[in-house]
Short mmCIF file of C-alpha atoms and ligand atoms in Angstrom, two decimals:
data_model
loop_
_atom_site.label_atom_id
_atom_site.label_comp_id
_atom_site.label_asym_id
_atom_site.label_seq_id
_atom_site.Cartn_x
_atom_site.Cartn_y
_atom_site.Cartn_z
CA MET A 1 -21.15 12.49 -16.03
CA SER A 2 -20.43 10.32 -19.07
CA LEU A 3 -16.80 9.40 -19.61
CA SER A 4 -17.22 9.53 -23.40
CA PHE A 5 -15.25 12.35 -24.98
CA ASP A 6 -14.32 14.10 -28.20
CA PRO A 7 -10.75 12.96 -29.00
CA ASP A 8 -9.90 16.24 -30.71
CA THR A 9 -10.31 18.20 -27.49
CA ILE A 10 -7.97 16.40 -25.08
CA PRO A 11 -4.76 18.24 -24.13
CA LEU A 12 -1.82 15.85 -23.84
CA PRO A 13 1.31 16.35 -21.71
CA VAL A 14 3.76 16.00 -24.63
CA GLY A 15 7.32 16.01 -23.33
CA HIS A 16 9.74 14.35 -20.94
CA LEU A 17 9.07 14.90 -17.24
CA ILE A 18 12.28 15.65 -15.40
CA GLY A 19 12.46 17.09 -11.89
CA GLY A 20 8.72 17.71 -12.05
CA GLU A 21 9.07 19.92 -15.17
CA LEU A 22 7.55 19.04 -18.52
CA ILE A 23 10.34 19.40 -21.10
CA PRO A 24 8.78 19.83 -24.53
CA ALA A 25 10.74 18.47 -27.49
CA GLU A 26 10.57 19.11 -31.20
CA GLY A 27 9.75 16.35 -33.69
CA GLY A 28 9.76 12.66 -32.90
CA ILE A 29 7.76 9.64 -33.97
CA GLY A 30 4.42 10.37 -35.66
CA MET A 31 1.49 8.71 -33.89
CA ARG A 32 -1.93 7.63 -35.12
CA ARG A 33 -4.98 6.92 -33.00
CA PRO A 34 -5.86 3.19 -33.08
CA SER A 35 -9.61 3.92 -32.96
CA ASP A 36 -9.75 5.97 -36.17
CA GLY A 37 -6.26 5.97 -37.68
CA LYS A 38 -6.01 9.77 -37.43
CA SER A 39 -2.55 11.25 -36.96
CA TYR A 40 -2.49 13.26 -33.70
CA VAL A 41 0.94 13.91 -32.23
CA ALA A 42 4.67 13.16 -32.47
CA CYS A 43 6.28 11.32 -29.59
CA PRO A 44 9.60 12.98 -28.64
CA VAL A 45 12.68 10.76 -28.55
CA ALA A 46 15.14 11.27 -25.68
CA GLY A 47 18.81 10.72 -26.51
CA ILE A 48 21.67 9.97 -24.14
CA ASP A 49 21.88 13.61 -22.97
CA MET A 50 18.24 13.67 -21.89
CA VAL A 51 18.56 10.28 -20.16
CA ASP A 52 21.68 11.58 -18.35
CA ARG A 53 19.79 14.65 -17.23
CA ALA A 54 16.93 12.49 -15.93
CA VAL A 55 19.33 10.24 -13.99
CA GLU A 56 21.05 13.26 -12.43
CA SER A 57 17.68 14.69 -11.46
CA ALA A 58 16.63 11.37 -9.87
CA LYS A 59 19.87 11.17 -7.88
CA ALA A 60 19.42 14.77 -6.70
CA ALA A 61 15.82 14.05 -5.66
CA LEU A 62 16.90 10.97 -3.69
CA LYS A 63 19.59 12.97 -1.92
CA ALA A 64 17.49 16.04 -1.14
CA SER A 65 14.48 14.08 0.10
CA ASN A 66 16.38 11.16 1.67
CA TRP A 67 13.54 9.06 0.21
CA GLY A 68 15.35 5.76 0.85
CA GLY A 69 16.28 6.74 4.42
CA VAL A 70 13.18 8.42 5.87
CA ARG A 71 10.93 6.62 8.33
CA PRO A 72 9.34 4.00 6.02
CA ARG A 73 5.83 5.02 7.04
CA GLU A 74 6.48 8.41 5.42
CA ARG A 75 6.91 6.63 2.10
CA THR A 76 3.69 4.69 2.73
CA LYS A 77 1.74 7.89 3.38
CA ALA A 78 3.17 9.71 0.37
CA LEU A 79 2.37 6.83 -1.99
CA GLN A 80 -1.14 6.51 -0.57
CA ALA A 81 -1.72 10.21 -1.26
CA TRP A 82 -0.58 9.62 -4.85
CA ALA A 83 -2.97 6.65 -5.21
CA ASP A 84 -5.81 8.85 -3.88
CA LEU A 85 -5.04 11.53 -6.46
CA ILE A 86 -4.86 8.99 -9.29
CA GLU A 87 -8.38 7.90 -8.35
CA ALA A 88 -9.61 11.48 -8.04
CA GLU A 89 -8.18 12.30 -11.50
CA ALA A 90 -9.26 9.00 -13.06
CA ALA A 91 -11.42 10.60 -15.75
CA THR A 92 -8.62 12.86 -17.02
CA LEU A 93 -6.02 10.10 -16.85
CA ALA A 94 -8.36 7.68 -18.65
CA ARG A 95 -9.01 10.15 -21.47
CA ILE A 96 -5.28 10.73 -22.04
CA GLU A 97 -4.77 6.98 -22.15
CA ALA A 98 -7.81 6.11 -24.26
CA LEU A 99 -6.88 8.65 -26.93
CA SER A 100 -3.66 6.89 -27.92
CA SER A 101 -4.09 3.32 -26.71
CA THR A 102 -6.41 0.37 -27.23
CA ARG A 103 -7.99 0.70 -23.78
CA PRO A 104 -11.64 1.87 -23.77
CA VAL A 105 -12.25 4.80 -21.43
CA GLY A 106 -14.96 3.00 -19.42
CA GLN A 107 -12.78 -0.06 -18.78
CA LEU A 108 -9.90 2.22 -17.79
CA VAL A 109 -11.76 4.00 -15.00
CA ALA A 110 -13.47 0.91 -13.59
CA GLY A 111 -10.55 -1.46 -14.22
CA ASP A 112 -6.97 -0.41 -15.02
CA ILE A 113 -6.93 2.83 -13.00
CA ALA A 114 -8.89 1.61 -9.97
CA ILE A 115 -6.69 -1.49 -9.77
CA THR A 116 -3.49 0.50 -10.24
CA ALA A 117 -4.38 2.82 -7.34
CA GLU A 118 -5.10 -0.26 -5.21
CA GLN A 119 -1.77 -1.85 -6.19
CA ILE A 120 0.18 1.31 -5.33
CA ARG A 121 -1.44 1.23 -1.87
CA PHE A 122 -0.65 -2.49 -1.60
CA PHE A 123 3.06 -1.85 -2.26
CA ALA A 124 3.10 1.25 -0.07
CA GLU A 125 2.19 -1.02 2.86
CA PHE A 126 5.35 -3.08 2.42
CA ALA A 127 7.60 -0.11 3.20
CA ASP A 128 7.47 -0.56 6.98
CA LYS A 129 6.92 -4.32 7.07
CA GLU A 130 9.66 -5.93 5.00
CA GLY A 131 13.17 -5.31 6.27
CA GLY A 132 16.39 -7.17 6.81
CA ASP A 133 17.12 -10.03 9.17
CA LEU A 134 19.42 -11.16 11.95
CA ALA A 135 21.62 -14.14 11.18
CA PRO A 136 22.04 -17.00 13.64
CA THR A 137 25.68 -16.68 14.77
CA ASP A 138 27.72 -17.62 17.85
CA ASP A 139 27.68 -15.49 21.04
CA GLY A 140 30.77 -13.62 20.01
CA SER A 141 29.30 -12.19 16.82
CA LEU A 142 26.32 -10.34 15.50
CA GLY A 143 25.36 -11.05 11.91
CA MET A 144 22.90 -8.73 10.20
CA ILE A 145 21.34 -8.97 6.78
CA MET A 146 20.63 -5.35 5.95
CA SER A 147 18.11 -4.53 3.25
CA GLU A 148 18.62 -1.39 1.16
CA PRO A 149 17.16 0.26 -1.92
CA TYR A 150 19.19 0.25 -5.16
CA GLY A 151 19.04 3.97 -5.88
CA VAL A 152 17.81 4.76 -9.39
CA VAL A 153 15.79 1.97 -11.03
CA GLY A 154 15.16 2.03 -14.79
CA ALA A 155 11.73 0.84 -15.95
CA ILE A 156 10.52 0.21 -19.51
CA THR A 157 6.88 -0.61 -20.28
CA PRO A 158 4.81 -1.80 -23.29
CA TRP A 159 1.77 -0.25 -24.97
CA ASN A 160 -0.91 -2.81 -24.18
CA PHE A 161 -1.82 -1.74 -20.61
CA PRO A 162 0.22 1.43 -20.18
CA ILE A 163 -1.17 2.63 -16.82
CA SER A 164 -1.22 -0.82 -15.23
CA MET A 165 2.31 -1.61 -16.39
CA ALA A 166 3.62 1.74 -15.11
CA GLY A 167 1.94 1.01 -11.76
CA TRP A 168 3.49 -2.47 -11.55
CA LYS A 169 6.94 -0.93 -11.92
CA LEU A 170 6.54 2.32 -9.95
CA GLY A 171 4.65 0.99 -6.92
CA PRO A 172 7.21 -1.53 -5.61
CA ALA A 173 10.30 0.45 -6.68
CA LEU A 174 9.19 3.63 -4.92
CA ALA A 175 7.86 1.87 -1.82
CA ALA A 176 11.24 0.13 -1.55
CA GLY A 177 12.95 3.52 -1.40
CA ASN A 178 14.21 3.97 -4.97
CA ALA A 179 13.77 6.69 -7.57
CA VAL A 180 12.51 5.54 -10.98
CA LEU A 181 13.41 6.55 -14.51
CA LEU A 182 10.46 5.33 -16.57
CA LYS A 183 10.35 4.94 -20.35
CA PRO A 184 6.82 4.12 -21.49
CA SER A 185 6.15 2.71 -24.95
CA GLU A 186 6.52 5.28 -27.71
CA MET A 187 3.00 4.25 -28.87
CA THR A 188 1.31 5.25 -25.60
CA SER A 189 3.53 7.67 -23.71
CA PHE A 190 1.41 10.38 -22.19
CA SER A 191 -0.54 8.62 -19.44
CA ALA A 192 2.78 7.84 -17.71
CA VAL A 193 3.76 11.51 -17.90
CA TYR A 194 0.44 12.50 -16.35
CA MET A 195 0.78 9.85 -13.60
CA ALA A 196 4.21 11.28 -12.73
CA GLN A 197 2.77 14.82 -12.70
CA LEU A 198 0.10 13.60 -10.29
CA ALA A 199 2.84 12.17 -8.05
CA VAL A 200 4.41 15.63 -7.77
CA ARG A 201 1.01 17.19 -7.07
CA ALA A 202 0.41 14.57 -4.37
CA GLY A 203 3.62 15.62 -2.61
CA LEU A 204 6.19 13.06 -3.79
CA PRO A 205 9.59 14.71 -4.29
CA ALA A 206 9.93 16.16 -7.82
CA GLY A 207 12.47 14.01 -9.69
CA LEU A 208 11.63 10.83 -7.80
CA ILE A 209 9.76 9.70 -10.91
CA ASN A 210 11.27 10.99 -14.13
CA VAL A 211 9.74 9.98 -17.44
CA VAL A 212 11.75 9.96 -20.67
CA LEU A 213 9.91 9.40 -23.92
CA GLY A 214 11.28 7.63 -26.95
CA ASP A 215 11.78 4.36 -28.78
CA GLY A 216 13.69 1.24 -27.77
CA PRO A 217 16.84 1.51 -29.88
CA THR A 218 17.60 5.13 -28.86
CA THR A 219 16.03 5.90 -25.48
CA GLY A 220 15.65 2.35 -24.17
CA THR A 221 19.25 1.47 -24.99
CA ALA A 222 20.53 4.68 -23.35
CA LEU A 223 18.50 3.86 -20.23
CA THR A 224 19.46 0.18 -19.82
CA GLY A 225 23.12 0.90 -20.52
CA HIS A 226 23.37 3.88 -18.18
CA PRO A 227 26.04 3.21 -15.53
CA GLU A 228 24.06 4.94 -12.76
CA ILE A 229 20.89 2.94 -13.27
CA ALA A 230 21.35 0.18 -10.73
CA LYS A 231 18.53 -2.14 -11.76
CA VAL A 232 16.33 -2.61 -14.83
CA SER A 233 12.71 -3.66 -14.76
CA PHE A 234 11.26 -4.40 -18.19
CA THR A 235 7.96 -5.57 -19.61
CA GLY A 236 7.67 -6.23 -23.31
CA SER A 237 8.50 -8.74 -26.02
CA THR A 238 10.96 -11.58 -25.62
CA CYS A 239 12.94 -10.16 -28.54
CA ALA A 240 13.41 -6.77 -26.83
CA GLY A 241 14.16 -8.58 -23.53
CA SER A 242 17.05 -10.39 -25.24
CA ALA A 243 18.35 -7.12 -26.70
CA ILE A 244 18.25 -5.55 -23.22
CA MET A 245 20.16 -8.47 -21.68
CA GLU A 246 22.78 -8.07 -24.39
CA ASN A 247 23.09 -4.33 -23.84
CA VAL A 248 23.31 -4.71 -20.07
CA ALA A 249 25.97 -7.40 -20.45
CA ARG A 250 27.95 -5.19 -22.83
CA THR A 251 27.75 -2.02 -20.75
CA GLY A 252 28.09 -3.45 -17.27
CA VAL A 253 26.28 -5.84 -14.95
CA LYS A 254 23.01 -5.13 -13.18
CA PRO A 255 20.00 -7.10 -11.97
CA MET A 256 17.02 -7.31 -14.29
CA THR A 257 13.39 -8.23 -14.02
CA LEU A 258 12.04 -9.25 -17.42
CA GLU A 259 8.32 -9.80 -18.02
CA LEU A 260 8.12 -11.06 -21.59
CA GLY A 261 5.84 -12.68 -24.12
CA GLY A 262 3.44 -15.60 -23.84
CA LYS A 263 1.45 -18.19 -25.78
CA SER A 264 -0.70 -19.54 -23.01
CA PRO A 265 -2.81 -22.72 -23.18
CA GLN A 266 -6.29 -23.26 -21.77
CA ILE A 267 -7.00 -26.94 -21.15
CA VAL A 268 -10.62 -28.06 -20.86
CA PHE A 269 -11.72 -31.49 -19.63
CA ALA A 270 -15.16 -32.95 -20.33
CA ASP A 271 -16.03 -32.79 -16.61
CA ALA A 272 -15.69 -28.98 -16.53
CA ASP A 273 -18.51 -26.44 -16.36
CA LEU A 274 -18.46 -25.80 -20.12
CA ASP A 275 -20.54 -22.62 -20.07
CA LYS A 276 -18.19 -21.07 -17.56
CA ALA A 277 -15.18 -22.24 -19.58
CA ALA A 278 -16.60 -20.79 -22.82
CA THR A 279 -17.13 -17.39 -21.20
CA ALA A 280 -13.62 -17.33 -19.71
CA ILE A 281 -11.91 -18.50 -22.90
CA ALA A 282 -13.74 -16.16 -25.29
CA GLY A 283 -13.21 -13.32 -22.81
CA SER A 284 -9.49 -13.93 -22.60
CA VAL A 285 -8.92 -13.66 -26.36
CA THR A 286 -11.28 -10.75 -26.98
CA PHE A 287 -10.36 -8.60 -23.94
CA ASN A 288 -8.18 -5.76 -25.30
CA ALA A 289 -8.55 -7.65 -28.63
CA GLY A 290 -6.16 -10.33 -27.37
CA GLN A 291 -3.37 -7.80 -26.80
CA ALA A 292 -2.46 -9.18 -23.39
CA CYS A 293 0.69 -11.06 -22.48
CA VAL A 294 -1.32 -13.72 -20.64
CA ALA A 295 -4.05 -14.08 -23.32
CA GLY A 296 -5.08 -17.75 -23.36
CA THR A 297 -4.74 -18.20 -27.10
CA ARG A 298 -4.36 -21.99 -27.33
CA LEU A 299 -7.50 -23.96 -26.49
CA ILE A 300 -6.74 -27.63 -25.80
CA VAL A 301 -10.04 -29.44 -25.28
CA GLU A 302 -11.07 -33.03 -24.61
CA LYS A 303 -12.33 -34.48 -27.88
CA SER A 304 -15.75 -35.59 -26.60
CA VAL A 305 -16.80 -32.00 -25.79
CA ALA A 306 -14.76 -30.12 -28.40
CA GLU A 307 -17.65 -29.44 -30.78
CA ARG A 308 -19.97 -28.20 -28.05
CA LEU A 309 -17.38 -25.96 -26.43
CA THR A 310 -16.13 -24.55 -29.73
CA ALA A 311 -19.70 -23.65 -30.76
CA ALA A 312 -20.26 -21.81 -27.46
CA ILE A 313 -16.99 -19.89 -27.79
CA LEU A 314 -17.74 -19.04 -31.44
CA GLY A 315 -21.07 -17.50 -30.45
CA LYS A 316 -19.37 -15.26 -27.89
CA MET A 317 -16.56 -14.26 -30.24
CA LYS A 318 -19.02 -13.29 -32.97
CA ALA A 319 -21.02 -11.15 -30.56
CA VAL A 320 -18.29 -8.55 -29.94
CA ARG A 321 -19.07 -5.02 -31.06
CA PRO A 322 -16.15 -2.73 -31.97
CA GLY A 323 -16.16 0.89 -30.90
CA PRO A 324 -13.76 3.77 -30.41
CA THR A 325 -11.88 3.89 -27.13
CA TRP A 326 -13.42 7.28 -26.38
CA ASP A 327 -16.94 5.83 -26.24
CA ALA A 328 -17.66 4.83 -22.62
CA THR A 329 -19.78 1.86 -23.76
CA THR A 330 -17.10 0.26 -25.96
CA GLN A 331 -16.12 -3.30 -25.03
CA TYR A 332 -14.07 -4.46 -28.03
CA SER A 333 -10.74 -2.68 -28.66
CA PRO A 334 -8.87 -1.81 -31.84
CA ILE A 335 -5.39 -3.16 -32.59
CA ILE A 336 -2.66 -0.71 -31.60
CA SER A 337 -1.42 0.10 -35.13
CA GLU A 338 -1.87 -0.69 -38.78
CA GLY A 339 1.50 -2.48 -38.76
CA GLN A 340 0.50 -4.73 -35.86
CA ARG A 341 -2.83 -5.52 -37.55
CA ALA A 342 -1.00 -6.49 -40.75
CA ARG A 343 1.30 -8.72 -38.68
CA ILE A 344 -1.71 -10.50 -37.12
CA ASP A 345 -3.27 -10.97 -40.54
CA GLY A 346 0.02 -12.34 -41.93
CA ILE A 347 0.24 -15.01 -39.21
CA VAL A 348 -3.42 -15.98 -39.70
CA ARG A 349 -2.80 -16.40 -43.44
CA ALA A 350 0.32 -18.45 -42.83
CA ALA A 351 -1.67 -20.60 -40.37
CA VAL A 352 -4.30 -21.31 -43.03
CA GLU A 353 -1.64 -22.09 -45.63
CA ALA A 354 -0.14 -24.57 -43.18
CA GLY A 355 -3.47 -26.44 -42.95
CA GLY A 356 -5.51 -24.43 -40.46
CA GLU A 357 -9.17 -23.53 -40.99
CA CYS A 358 -10.77 -20.27 -39.81
CA LEU A 359 -14.21 -21.02 -38.32
CA THR A 360 -14.74 -17.32 -37.80
CA GLY A 361 -12.76 -14.15 -38.46
CA GLY A 362 -9.48 -14.08 -40.33
CA HIS A 363 -9.86 -10.50 -41.62
CA ALA A 364 -9.51 -6.87 -40.69
CA MET A 365 -12.92 -5.51 -39.61
CA ASP A 366 -14.86 -3.31 -41.98
CA HIS A 367 -14.82 -0.43 -39.47
CA ALA A 368 -12.88 2.81 -39.01
CA GLY A 369 -9.63 2.29 -37.09
CA TYR A 370 -7.45 -0.79 -36.78
CA PHE A 371 -9.98 -3.43 -35.72
CA TYR A 372 -9.50 -7.15 -36.39
CA GLU A 373 -12.19 -9.83 -36.30
CA PRO A 374 -12.05 -12.30 -33.42
CA THR A 375 -10.62 -15.37 -35.14
CA LEU A 376 -10.89 -19.05 -34.31
CA ILE A 377 -8.62 -21.53 -36.10
CA THR A 378 -8.87 -25.34 -36.04
CA GLY A 379 -6.79 -28.03 -37.72
CA VAL A 380 -3.45 -26.83 -36.38
CA ASP A 381 -0.49 -28.94 -35.28
CA GLN A 382 2.40 -27.91 -33.00
CA SER A 383 4.41 -26.53 -35.92
CA ASN A 384 1.61 -24.30 -37.26
CA PRO A 385 2.56 -20.58 -37.14
CA ALA A 386 -0.61 -19.84 -35.12
CA ILE A 387 0.71 -22.18 -32.39
CA VAL A 388 4.37 -21.18 -32.58
CA GLU A 389 4.09 -17.36 -32.76
CA GLU A 390 2.84 -14.96 -30.11
CA ILE A 391 0.21 -13.26 -32.31
CA PHE A 392 -0.84 -10.55 -29.82
CA GLY A 393 -4.28 -10.29 -31.35
CA PRO A 394 -7.78 -11.82 -31.02
CA VAL A 395 -6.84 -15.24 -32.39
CA LEU A 396 -7.67 -18.55 -30.70
CA THR A 397 -6.51 -21.96 -31.92
CA VAL A 398 -8.29 -25.21 -31.06
CA GLN A 399 -6.59 -28.58 -30.55
CA THR A 400 -8.11 -31.74 -29.09
CA PHE A 401 -6.85 -34.54 -26.83
CA GLU A 402 -8.05 -37.86 -25.47
CA THR A 403 -5.69 -38.48 -22.55
CA GLU A 404 -4.11 -36.36 -19.80
CA GLU A 405 -0.67 -37.08 -21.23
CA GLU A 406 -1.71 -35.74 -24.62
CA ALA A 407 -3.18 -32.61 -23.01
CA LEU A 408 0.05 -31.95 -21.13
CA ALA A 409 2.22 -32.53 -24.18
CA LEU A 410 0.13 -30.10 -26.26
CA SER A 411 0.12 -27.47 -23.51
CA SER A 412 3.92 -27.25 -23.37
CA HIS A 413 5.33 -24.55 -25.66
CA SER A 414 8.89 -24.60 -26.89
CA THR A 415 9.43 -20.87 -26.22
CA TYR A 416 6.94 -19.52 -23.71
CA GLY A 417 5.64 -20.36 -20.23
CA LEU A 418 3.78 -17.32 -18.97
CA ALA A 419 0.29 -18.44 -17.92
CA SER A 420 -2.06 -21.41 -18.30
CA GLY A 421 -5.68 -22.29 -17.66
CA LEU A 422 -7.27 -25.54 -16.55
CA PHE A 423 -10.99 -26.30 -16.49
CA THR A 424 -11.99 -29.47 -14.64
CA SER A 425 -14.01 -30.58 -11.61
CA ASP A 426 -11.47 -33.26 -10.63
CA LEU A 427 -9.38 -32.11 -7.66
CA SER A 428 -6.62 -34.70 -8.02
CA ARG A 429 -6.20 -33.83 -11.68
CA THR A 430 -6.04 -30.13 -10.74
CA ILE A 431 -3.11 -30.79 -8.43
CA ARG A 432 -1.37 -33.04 -10.97
CA PHE A 433 -1.63 -30.34 -13.63
CA ALA A 434 -0.72 -27.48 -11.30
CA ARG A 435 2.51 -29.36 -10.60
CA LYS A 436 3.30 -30.21 -14.18
CA LEU A 437 2.26 -27.17 -16.22
CA GLU A 438 5.31 -25.20 -17.33
CA ALA A 439 4.04 -21.70 -16.60
CA GLY A 440 4.42 -18.99 -13.98
CA THR A 441 0.65 -18.87 -13.42
CA VAL A 442 -2.01 -21.61 -13.40
CA TRP A 443 -5.62 -20.46 -13.30
CA VAL A 444 -8.15 -23.17 -12.50
CA ASN A 445 -11.80 -22.81 -13.55
CA ARG A 446 -11.15 -19.15 -14.38
CA TYR A 447 -8.89 -17.28 -16.75
CA SER A 448 -8.13 -13.88 -15.30
CA ARG A 449 -6.26 -12.19 -12.51
CA SER A 450 -8.09 -11.42 -9.30
CA ARG A 451 -7.42 -8.39 -7.13
CA ASP A 452 -5.18 -10.48 -4.85
CA HIS A 453 -2.05 -8.47 -5.56
CA ILE A 454 -0.01 -10.75 -3.31
CA LEU A 455 0.05 -13.34 -6.12
CA PRO A 456 3.21 -12.71 -8.15
CA THR A 457 3.14 -12.81 -11.95
CA GLY A 458 5.95 -13.74 -14.30
CA GLY A 459 7.13 -16.33 -16.74
CA TYR A 460 8.92 -19.62 -17.11
CA LYS A 461 11.19 -20.28 -20.09
CA ARG A 462 11.58 -17.27 -22.38
CA SER A 463 8.54 -15.57 -20.88
CA GLY A 464 10.82 -13.86 -18.42
CA ILE A 465 12.98 -13.64 -15.34
CA GLY A 466 11.64 -12.54 -11.95
CA LYS A 467 8.17 -11.40 -10.96
CA ASP A 468 5.90 -8.39 -10.92
CA LEU A 469 3.30 -8.02 -8.15
CA GLY A 470 3.44 -9.83 -4.82
CA ARG A 471 6.12 -9.67 -2.16
CA GLU A 472 8.64 -10.78 -4.78
CA ALA A 473 8.24 -7.54 -6.72
CA TYR A 474 8.91 -5.48 -3.59
CA LEU A 475 11.96 -7.53 -2.59
CA ALA A 476 13.33 -7.36 -6.14
CA ASN A 477 13.66 -3.61 -5.59
CA ARG A 478 15.85 -4.02 -2.49
CA ARG A 479 19.33 -5.50 -2.21
CA THR A 480 20.89 -7.11 0.86
CA LYS A 481 24.17 -6.50 2.62
CA SER A 482 25.69 -8.90 5.14
CA VAL A 483 27.21 -7.24 8.20
CA LEU A 484 29.21 -9.36 10.65
CA ILE A 485 30.35 -7.76 13.93
CA SER A 486 32.81 -9.37 16.32
CA LEU A 487 31.61 -8.47 19.81
P1 NAD B 1 8.18 -4.26 -27.24
O1 NAD B 1 9.15 -5.25 -26.71
O2 NAD B 1 8.22 -3.93 -28.66
O3 NAD B 1 8.35 -2.87 -26.46
C1 NAD B 1 8.22 -2.79 -25.07
C2 NAD B 1 8.99 -1.60 -24.56
O4 NAD B 1 10.38 -1.86 -24.77
C3 NAD B 1 8.70 -0.31 -25.30
O5 NAD B 1 8.76 0.75 -24.37
C4 NAD B 1 9.86 -0.21 -26.29
O6 NAD B 1 10.15 1.10 -26.68
C5 NAD B 1 10.98 -0.82 -25.49
N1 NAD B 1 12.08 -1.41 -26.24
C6 NAD B 1 12.03 -2.07 -27.42
N2 NAD B 1 13.26 -2.48 -27.78
C7 NAD B 1 14.10 -2.08 -26.79
C8 NAD B 1 15.50 -2.21 -26.58
N3 NAD B 1 16.29 -2.82 -27.46
N4 NAD B 1 16.05 -1.69 -25.45
C9 NAD B 1 15.27 -1.07 -24.54
N5 NAD B 1 13.93 -0.90 -24.70
C10 NAD B 1 13.35 -1.42 -25.80
O7 NAD B 1 6.75 -4.78 -26.78
P2 NAD B 1 5.33 -4.15 -27.07
O8 NAD B 1 5.00 -4.42 -28.49
O9 NAD B 1 5.27 -2.75 -26.57
O10 NAD B 1 4.39 -5.01 -26.11
C11 NAD B 1 3.96 -6.27 -26.43
C12 NAD B 1 4.84 -7.33 -25.81
O11 NAD B 1 4.92 -7.15 -24.41
C13 NAD B 1 4.28 -8.72 -26.01
O12 NAD B 1 5.31 -9.62 -26.34
C14 NAD B 1 3.69 -9.05 -24.63
O13 NAD B 1 3.58 -10.43 -24.38
C15 NAD B 1 4.65 -8.38 -23.74
N6 NAD B 1 4.05 -8.15 -22.42
C16 NAD B 1 4.42 -8.95 -21.36
C17 NAD B 1 3.82 -8.77 -20.10
C18 NAD B 1 4.20 -9.66 -18.93
O14 NAD B 1 3.80 -9.36 -17.80
N7 NAD B 1 4.93 -10.74 -19.13
C19 NAD B 1 2.86 -7.77 -19.92
C20 NAD B 1 2.51 -6.98 -21.01
C21 NAD B 1 3.12 -7.18 -22.25
#
């Protein structure tokens, strides 16, 4: 069966999901489909009352089910059943997502959804393996480090990989014994609602995952400032991350995981496999049209091979073919909105005014929907807007170096430190760079995640605080209590 579909025929779960019930709401934020610009639905906006109701429902679900206190293996089994159902319903989930987002339906089923199910199973397995500890004390005492869930965790996710980002937050928080109040991006809300409905169908207690829809200033602020939300897990822009820190500081104190923006370098030495590097680099800026936090948007290449490598990357960038997200064969995504496309274009223009030269691209595509041409800019220095700003679009800059020191200096960004790529065949240099690069991830001779979910992801500098994925993400959803007993 083809996954392609007619976008006018897909029913969407429009409403907040509280206690397993879909709560429809009037009005909201008008949405347009990125693939054709057609208006299709209004996203409801939850106010404080609705957020309160969702928190109360989550607390009641925790109490009634004793989710945090049951035999941990019960949580493992329940989450595995949910992952199984997500896979079984992948086509429906993918269509809901593809309709409103930039993710093509084919990539969703084979990639985002399959990987999300796998990651939920990965986190489910931690439930009965990671616990507290005994402290070394004298014979007259027993010291225990107890590990406990927080209670209700608040999660806020962006629009660029809505299902994956929801999975990154829900998997570890639920496995660790918490309930979650999730606010997806107002641009791409409905796949999260459907995922939570699937959780109820799979047997997870209703109310364990509640989803409130809405924007950042209204719903997000109500969620992060809510006194009964014990921890906040956020993925989005550095600007919104700062606003959340401010709100949390103003309304109380609670732990936060913040996965924020990036402006990641890819450094290529002359001794690298250049064909492999060209494929990885072009892929990283055209995948999801560059709308990825870890997109490797700054190419820093050794001067002697710069021309050859740039030509190879150019060829690959020019070869992309745009298509609507509801066509199963589409590879190249639209930009999420007209506003975001205009922002990309504005930065590209400013980059050219500041001395940059577009070797390809630099314009909106002549195609229905919000597509933007893959763009390659040379002649940029460290103060050029295309180097300074996170563009969040298919734009690659090229800078050259002659020495390792120069390469390192160019790779360092004043604001961000999310990911980095290194292409070389020199092992000693690999280790030197892995130690010195200021980023939470260093990919060597590749530029993409693998399915090794044990590797945590997160940023240095203003790219964030804490990690998603890996053991760290699970432990970040538990807190410890020291118990000292005099015997
Ligand atoms: P955004 O910051 O505009 O919005 C993200 C989410 O935060 C949305 O749900 C939004 O409604 C909410 N929000 C906005 N302001 C808020 C506030 N004051 N209080 C509470 N919630 C608020 O980001 P976006 O445009 O949706 O996504 C793109 C950004 O996300 C990029 O900067 C990208 O780098 C980043 N991102 C980071 C990672 C990572 O793992 N580090 C992953 C994906 C995306």
